[in-house]
Coordinates of C-alpha atoms in Angstrom, one line a residue:
X18 CA 68.8 68.4 92.1
X19 CA 66.1 70.9 91.3
X20 CA 64.7 71.4 87.8
X21 CA 64.5 74.8 86.2
X22 CA 61.6 74.8 83.8
X23 CA 61.6 77.4 81.0
X24 CA 58.6 79.1 79.5
X25 CA 57.6 77.9 76.0
X26 CA 59.9 79.3 73.3
X27 CA 62.5 80.5 75.8
X28 CA 64.8 77.5 75.2
X29 CA 66.0 79.0 71.9
X30 CA 68.9 81.0 73.4
X31 CA 70.0 77.9 75.4
X32 CA 69.9 75.8 72.2
X33 CA 72.2 78.4 70.7
X34 CA 74.5 77.8 73.7
X35 CA 74.1 81.2 75.3
X36 CA 74.9 80.6 79.0
X37 CA 72.5 83.1 80.6
X38 CA 68.9 82.4 81.6
X39 CA 67.1 85.5 82.5
X40 CA 64.2 85.8 85.0
X41 CA 61.7 86.4 82.3
X42 CA 62.5 83.1 80.7
X43 CA 61.8 81.1 83.8
X44 CA 58.4 79.4 84.3
X45 CA 59.1 77.7 87.6
X46 CA 61.6 75.9 89.8
X47 CA 60.6 72.3 90.7
X48 CA 62.3 71.3 93.9
X49 CA 64.5 73.3 96.2
X50 CA 67.8 75.1 95.4
X51 CA 69.9 77.6 97.3
X52 CA 71.9 80.3 95.6
X53 CA 74.8 78.7 93.7
X54 CA 73.3 75.2 93.6
X55 CA 73.3 73.3 90.3
X56 CA 69.9 73.0 88.6
X57 CA 68.9 71.0 85.6
X58 CA 67.5 73.3 82.9
X59 CA 64.6 71.9 80.9
X60 CA 62.3 73.3 78.2
X61 CA 58.6 73.6 78.6
X62 CA 58.2 70.0 77.5
X63 CA 60.6 68.6 80.1
X64 CA 63.6 68.0 77.7
X65 CA 66.9 68.5 79.6
X66 CA 69.1 71.3 78.1
X67 CA 71.9 72.2 80.4
X68 CA 73.2 72.2 84.0
X69 CA 73.4 75.7 85.5
X70 CA 74.1 77.6 88.7
X71 CA 70.9 79.0 90.3
X72 CA 70.9 82.6 91.4
X73 CA 67.4 83.6 92.8
X74 CA 68.3 87.3 93.5
X75 CA 69.8 88.1 90.1
X76 CA 68.0 89.0 86.9
X77 CA 70.3 86.3 85.4
X78 CA 68.6 83.5 87.3
X79 CA 70.9 80.8 86.1
X80 CA 74.3 80.6 84.4
X81 CA 75.2 77.4 82.4
X82 CA 78.1 75.3 83.5
X83 CA 77.7 72.7 80.8
X84 CA 75.3 71.9 77.9
X85 CA 76.0 68.2 78.5
X86 CA 73.2 67.2 80.8
X87 CA 75.0 63.9 81.7
X88 CA 77.9 65.9 83.2
X89 CA 78.2 66.2 87.0
X90 CA 79.1 69.6 88.4
X91 CA 81.5 68.8 91.2
X92 CA 85.0 69.6 92.4
X93 CA 86.6 67.5 89.7
X94 CA 84.5 69.3 87.0
X95 CA 85.5 72.7 88.2
X96 CA 89.2 71.8 88.5
X97 CA 89.2 70.3 85.0
X98 CA 87.7 73.5 83.6
X99 CA 90.3 75.6 85.4
X100 CA 93.1 73.5 84.1
X101 CA 91.8 73.6 80.5
X102 CA 91.5 77.4 80.7
X103 CA 95.1 77.8 82.0
X104 CA 96.4 75.4 79.3
X105 CA 94.8 77.4 76.5
X106 CA 96.9 80.4 77.6
X107 CA 100.1 78.4 77.9
X108 CA 99.7 77.2 74.3
X109 CA 99.2 80.7 72.8
X110 CA 102.5 82.0 71.5
X111 CA 101.6 85.6 72.4
X112 CA 100.8 84.7 76.0
X113 CA 103.2 81.9 77.0
X114 CA 106.0 84.3 78.1
X115 CA 104.0 87.1 79.6
X116 CA 104.3 87.9 83.3
X117 CA 100.7 89.2 83.4
X118 CA 98.0 87.0 81.9
X119 CA 94.3 86.5 82.3
X120 CA 93.9 82.8 83.0
X121 CA 90.1 82.6 83.3
X122 CA 87.7 84.9 81.5
X123 CA 84.3 84.0 82.9
X124 CA 81.7 82.6 80.5
X125 CA 84.1 82.6 77.5
X126 CA 86.1 79.9 79.4
X127 CA 83.0 78.0 80.5
X128 CA 83.4 79.3 84.1
X129 CA 80.6 81.9 84.5
X130 CA 81.4 84.6 87.0
X131 CA 85.1 83.5 87.4
X132 CA 88.0 85.9 86.7
X133 CA 91.6 84.9 87.4
X134 CA 94.6 86.9 86.5
X135 CA 98.3 85.8 87.0
X136 CA 100.9 88.4 87.9
X137 CA 104.2 86.5 88.0
X138 CA 104.0 84.1 91.0
X139 CA 100.6 85.5 92.2
X140 CA 97.1 84.7 91.0
X141 CA 94.3 87.1 91.7
X142 CA 90.8 85.6 91.6
X143 CA 87.5 87.5 91.4
X144 CA 84.2 85.7 91.8
X145 CA 81.1 87.6 90.7
X146 CA 78.3 85.1 90.5
X147 CA 76.5 82.9 93.1
X148 CA 77.7 79.7 91.3
X149 CA 81.3 80.8 91.3
X150 CA 81.1 81.8 94.9
X151 CA 79.8 78.3 95.9
X152 CA 82.8 76.6 94.2
X153 CA 85.5 79.0 95.6
X154 CA 87.5 76.1 97.2
X155 CA 87.6 74.1 94.0
X156 CA 88.5 77.1 91.9
X157 CA 91.4 78.1 94.1
X158 CA 92.6 74.5 94.4
X159 CA 92.4 74.2 90.6
X160 CA 94.4 77.4 90.1
X161 CA 97.1 76.3 92.5
X162 CA 97.4 72.9 90.9
X163 CA 97.4 74.2 87.3
X164 CA 99.8 77.2 87.8
X165 CA 102.1 76.2 90.6
X166 CA 101.6 79.8 91.9
X167 CA 103.0 80.8 95.3
X168 CA 99.9 82.8 96.3
X169 CA 96.2 83.3 95.5
X170 CA 94.6 86.6 96.4
X171 CA 90.8 87.1 96.2
X172 CA 89.4 90.4 95.0
X173 CA 85.7 89.6 95.0
X174 CA 84.7 93.2 95.8
X175 CA 83.1 94.4 92.7
X176 CA 79.6 96.0 92.9
X177 CA 78.1 93.4 90.5
X178 CA 78.2 90.9 93.4
X179 CA 75.3 92.9 95.0
X180 CA 73.1 91.9 92.1
X181 CA 73.7 88.2 93.1
X182 CA 72.9 88.9 96.7
X183 CA 76.6 88.5 97.7
X184 CA 78.8 90.7 99.8
X185 CA 82.4 91.7 99.2
X186 CA 85.2 89.3 99.9
X187 CA 88.9 90.2 99.7
X188 CA 92.1 88.8 101.1
X189 CA 94.8 86.1 100.8
X190 CA 93.3 82.6 100.3
X191 CA 96.5 80.7 99.6
X192 CA 100.3 81.0 100.2
X193 CA 102.2 84.2 101.0
X194 CA 102.4 87.4 99.1
X195 CA 105.7 88.9 98.0
X196 CA 106.7 92.3 99.6
X197 CA 106.5 93.9 96.1
X198 CA 104.9 92.5 93.0
X199 CA 106.0 93.7 89.6
X200 CA 105.6 92.3 86.1
X201 CA 107.4 92.9 82.8
X202 CA 105.1 93.6 79.9
X203 CA 106.7 93.9 76.5
X204 CA 110.0 95.1 78.0
X205 CA 108.5 97.5 80.5
X206 CA 108.5 96.8 84.3
X207 CA 105.3 97.8 86.2
X208 CA 104.1 97.5 89.8
X209 CA 100.9 95.7 90.5
X210 CA 98.8 96.4 93.6
X211 CA 96.5 93.4 93.9
X212 CA 95.0 94.5 97.2
X213 CA 94.2 98.1 96.4
X214 CA 94.4 98.5 92.6
X215 CA 91.5 98.6 90.2
X216 CA 89.9 95.3 89.2
X217 CA 92.5 92.7 90.1
X218 CA 95.3 95.2 90.3
X219 CA 95.9 96.0 86.7
X220 CA 94.3 96.2 83.2
X221 CA 95.6 93.2 81.3
X222 CA 93.1 93.6 78.5
X223 CA 94.9 96.6 77.1
X224 CA 98.3 94.8 76.8
X225 CA 98.4 94.6 73.0
X226 CA 97.0 98.1 72.6
X227 CA 99.7 99.5 74.8
X228 CA 102.3 97.8 72.7
X229 CA 100.8 99.3 69.5
X230 CA 100.8 102.7 71.2
X231 CA 104.6 102.4 71.7
X232 CA 105.0 101.4 68.1
X233 CA 103.1 104.5 67.0
X234 CA 104.7 106.9 69.4
X235 CA 108.2 107.3 67.9
X236 CA 109.1 111.0 67.6
X237 CA 105.6 112.1 68.6
X238 CA 104.2 114.4 71.3
X239 CA 101.8 112.1 73.2
X240 CA 98.9 112.8 75.5
X241 CA 97.6 110.0 77.7
X242 CA 94.2 110.6 79.4
X243 CA 92.9 108.6 82.3
X244 CA 96.4 107.2 82.5
X245 CA 95.9 105.2 85.8
X246 CA 99.4 103.8 86.6
X247 CA 100.9 104.8 83.3
X248 CA 100.8 101.7 81.1
X249 CA 100.3 103.5 77.8
X250 CA 102.7 106.3 78.9
X251 CA 105.5 103.9 79.6
X252 CA 105.1 102.0 76.3
X253 CA 105.1 105.4 74.5
X254 CA 108.3 106.4 76.2
X255 CA 109.8 103.0 75.3
X256 CA 108.8 103.5 71.7
X257 CA 110.7 106.8 71.5
X258 CA 108.0 109.4 72.1
X259 CA 109.3 113.0 72.0
X260 CA 107.2 113.9 75.1
X261 CA 104.4 112.3 77.1
X262 CA 101.8 114.2 79.2
X263 CA 99.7 111.8 81.4
X264 CA 96.5 112.9 83.2
X265 CA 94.5 111.2 85.9
X266 CA 92.3 112.3 88.8
X267 CA 93.8 109.8 91.2
X268 CA 96.9 110.9 93.1
X269 CA 97.7 107.3 94.3
X270 CA 97.6 106.0 90.7
X271 CA 100.0 108.8 89.6
X272 CA 102.3 108.0 92.5
X273 CA 102.4 104.4 91.3
X274 CA 103.1 105.6 87.8
X275 CA 106.0 107.6 89.1
X276 CA 107.4 104.5 90.8
X277 CA 106.9 102.6 87.5
X278 CA 109.1 105.1 85.7
X279 CA 111.8 104.6 88.4
X280 CA 111.5 100.8 87.8
X281 CA 112.6 101.4 84.2
X282 CA 116.0 103.3 84.1
X283 CA 116.1 102.7 80.3
X284 CA 113.3 105.2 79.9
X285 CA 113.9 109.0 79.7
X286 CA 111.9 110.2 82.6
X287 CA 112.5 113.8 81.6
X288 CA 110.2 113.3 78.7
X289 CA 107.3 112.5 80.9
X290 CA 104.9 114.9 82.7
X291 CA 102.3 113.7 85.2
X292 CA 99.2 115.8 86.0
X293 CA 96.6 115.2 88.6
X294 CA 93.4 116.7 87.2
X295 CA 89.9 116.1 86.0
X296 CA 90.5 115.0 82.4
X297 CA 87.5 116.8 80.9
X298 CA 88.7 120.1 82.4
X299 CA 92.4 119.4 81.7
X300 CA 91.6 118.9 78.0
X301 CA 89.8 122.2 77.8
X302 CA 92.7 123.9 79.5
X303 CA 95.2 122.4 77.0
X304 CA 93.0 123.7 74.2
X305 CA 93.0 127.2 75.7
X306 CA 96.7 127.0 76.0
X307 CA 97.0 126.2 72.3
X308 CA 98.6 122.8 72.9
X309 CA 98.7 120.2 70.1
X310 CA 99.7 116.6 70.1
X311 CA 100.6 113.9 67.5
X312 CA 99.1 110.9 69.4
X313 CA 96.3 111.0 72.0
X314 CA 95.1 108.1 74.1
X315 CA 91.6 108.3 75.6
X316 CA 90.9 105.3 77.8
X317 CA 88.1 106.5 80.2
X318 CA 86.4 104.4 82.9
X319 CA 83.1 102.7 82.2
X320 CA 80.6 105.4 81.4
X321 CA 77.7 103.0 80.6
X322 CA 77.6 99.8 82.8
X323 CA 74.4 98.8 81.0
X324 CA 72.2 99.8 78.0
X325 CA 70.1 101.9 80.4
X326 CA 73.0 104.4 80.7
X327 CA 73.8 104.5 77.0
X328 CA 72.3 108.0 76.2
X329 CA 74.2 109.7 79.0
X330 CA 77.4 107.8 78.3
X331 CA 77.1 108.7 74.6
X332 CA 77.2 112.4 75.4
X333 CA 80.3 111.9 77.6
X334 CA 82.1 109.9 74.9
X335 CA 81.3 112.5 72.3
X336 CA 82.4 115.3 74.5
X337 CA 85.8 113.8 75.3
X338 CA 86.5 112.7 71.8
X339 CA 85.5 116.1 70.4
X340 CA 88.1 117.6 72.7
X341 CA 90.6 115.0 71.6
X342 CA 90.2 115.8 67.9
X343 CA 90.6 119.5 68.6
X344 CA 94.0 118.8 70.2
X345 CA 95.5 116.8 67.3
X346 CA 98.0 118.0 64.9
X347 CA 97.3 117.3 61.2
X348 CA 98.2 113.6 60.6
X349 CA 97.8 113.0 64.3
X350 CA 96.3 109.8 65.7
X351 CA 93.5 109.4 68.3
X352 CA 93.4 106.1 70.1
X353 CA 90.0 106.0 71.7
X354 CA 88.3 103.3 73.8
X355 CA 85.1 102.3 75.5
X356 CA 84.9 99.5 78.1
X357 CA 81.1 100.1 78.5
X358 CA 79.0 97.1 77.9
X359 CA 76.1 99.4 77.2
X360 CA 77.8 100.9 74.2
X361 CA 78.2 98.6 71.2
X362 CA 80.9 98.9 68.6
X363 CA 78.6 100.3 65.9
X364 CA 77.2 103.0 68.3
X365 CA 80.8 103.8 69.5
X366 CA 82.0 104.4 65.9
X367 CA 79.0 106.6 65.2
X368 CA 79.8 108.7 68.3
X369 CA 83.4 109.1 67.2
X370 CA 82.4 110.0 63.7
X371 CA 80.0 112.6 65.1
X372 CA 82.7 114.1 67.2
X373 CA 85.0 114.4 64.2
X374 CA 82.3 116.0 62.1
X375 CA 81.5 118.6 64.8
X376 CA 85.2 119.5 64.9
X377 CA 85.3 119.7 61.1
X378 CA 88.1 117.1 60.6
X379 CA 88.3 114.2 58.3
X380 CA 89.5 111.0 60.0
X381 CA 90.0 107.4 58.9
X382 CA 90.3 104.2 61.0
X383 CA 93.8 102.7 61.0
X384 CA 93.1 100.0 63.6
X385 CA 90.1 98.5 65.3
X386 CA 91.2 97.8 68.8
X387 CA 90.0 95.1 71.2
X388 CA 91.1 93.1 74.3
X389 CA 94.1 90.9 74.3
X390 CA 93.7 87.2 73.3
X391 CA 93.7 86.1 76.9
X392 CA 90.2 87.9 77.1
X393 CA 88.4 85.7 74.5
X394 CA 84.8 86.3 73.4
X395 CA 82.5 83.3 73.3
X396 CA 80.9 83.1 69.8
X397 CA 77.5 82.7 71.4
X398 CA 78.0 85.5 73.9
X399 CA 78.5 88.8 72.0
X400 CA 78.0 90.7 75.3
X401 CA 81.5 89.5 76.2
X402 CA 83.0 92.1 73.8
X403 CA 83.1 94.9 76.3
X404 CA 86.3 96.6 75.2
X405 CA 86.3 98.3 71.9
X406 CA 88.5 100.9 70.4
X407 CA 89.5 102.8 67.3
X408 CA 92.8 104.3 66.2
X409 CA 91.8 107.2 64.0
X410 CA 94.1 109.4 61.9
X411 CA 93.0 112.9 61.0

């Protein structure tokens, strides 16, 4: 095993149990290590601190597997970590009966670069780091053993793999896929496209926020922007919304949304309208038409993947929230989100406050919104809190 020696003073973050070791903290590598190999992290004085996966092409040069330097990183270690992560979800009363659950959430579950989502009998795995990629076989075997799933499908096709020197990998790695895959989320049935959908096929992190949307939607005219396959819209209909207009630029996503409505005969499809359009332009058109709404959902894609994009993203977030505030009736609620890691919660709230001030409305926060509990945040890894949202009433 090679030793990764840190520069003097750079051991502090590791001592605080932060699992990332950046290139600027590395003094040298003693011995040889290929991408994904386990290295022993030591401070400048040679004191062992952790065992980590080496990634020579990434700015995050190593990701910690364990802070117990006596622990061996092998198939048994990986499978135990997978089993423990799955068991945590099974013991949570909000998650135990859900069809769709995130089983592994990367660093927060002690498995850096590993994402695993269960949709009924199928588990979708996404490996985004060199270390995770090296232990693919053990991760898949651990998931099969811990869940009893009938299939594991890999969706390691995100752009972040390029930063690790890895190419895209997608396809079935275990079992057989069902002809159609659907899940029931809080009483609403939805189709999941694990091969072609966003991320692993669906956005499980918004589960609780979709449920809250349904609870707030009763008797209201609802506008859902960046609706994707209609998760927020269907919950709004289930909650008794008077009407729901849903907008997305993706025709295939809207086609899936239409199928999702058909999967739920208990919902009044006549109350739903689906529009294929650029959301920014559509909001301006609705303003010109004099339309008003009682509940608006703004769940845009990632505008700022890193802090370097924060300024440009801040302008986009302000623009879209300004348009949202203008379309609200008095007493209306804006549920607005950011999934951008480069936009922190404090900055996001300042952006929303600035948008409200520019429109000339007073607004108060009813709910602070975050990811569902199957997307935990490691106490030592605040960067894991990527999804943040506010429910603001004007």
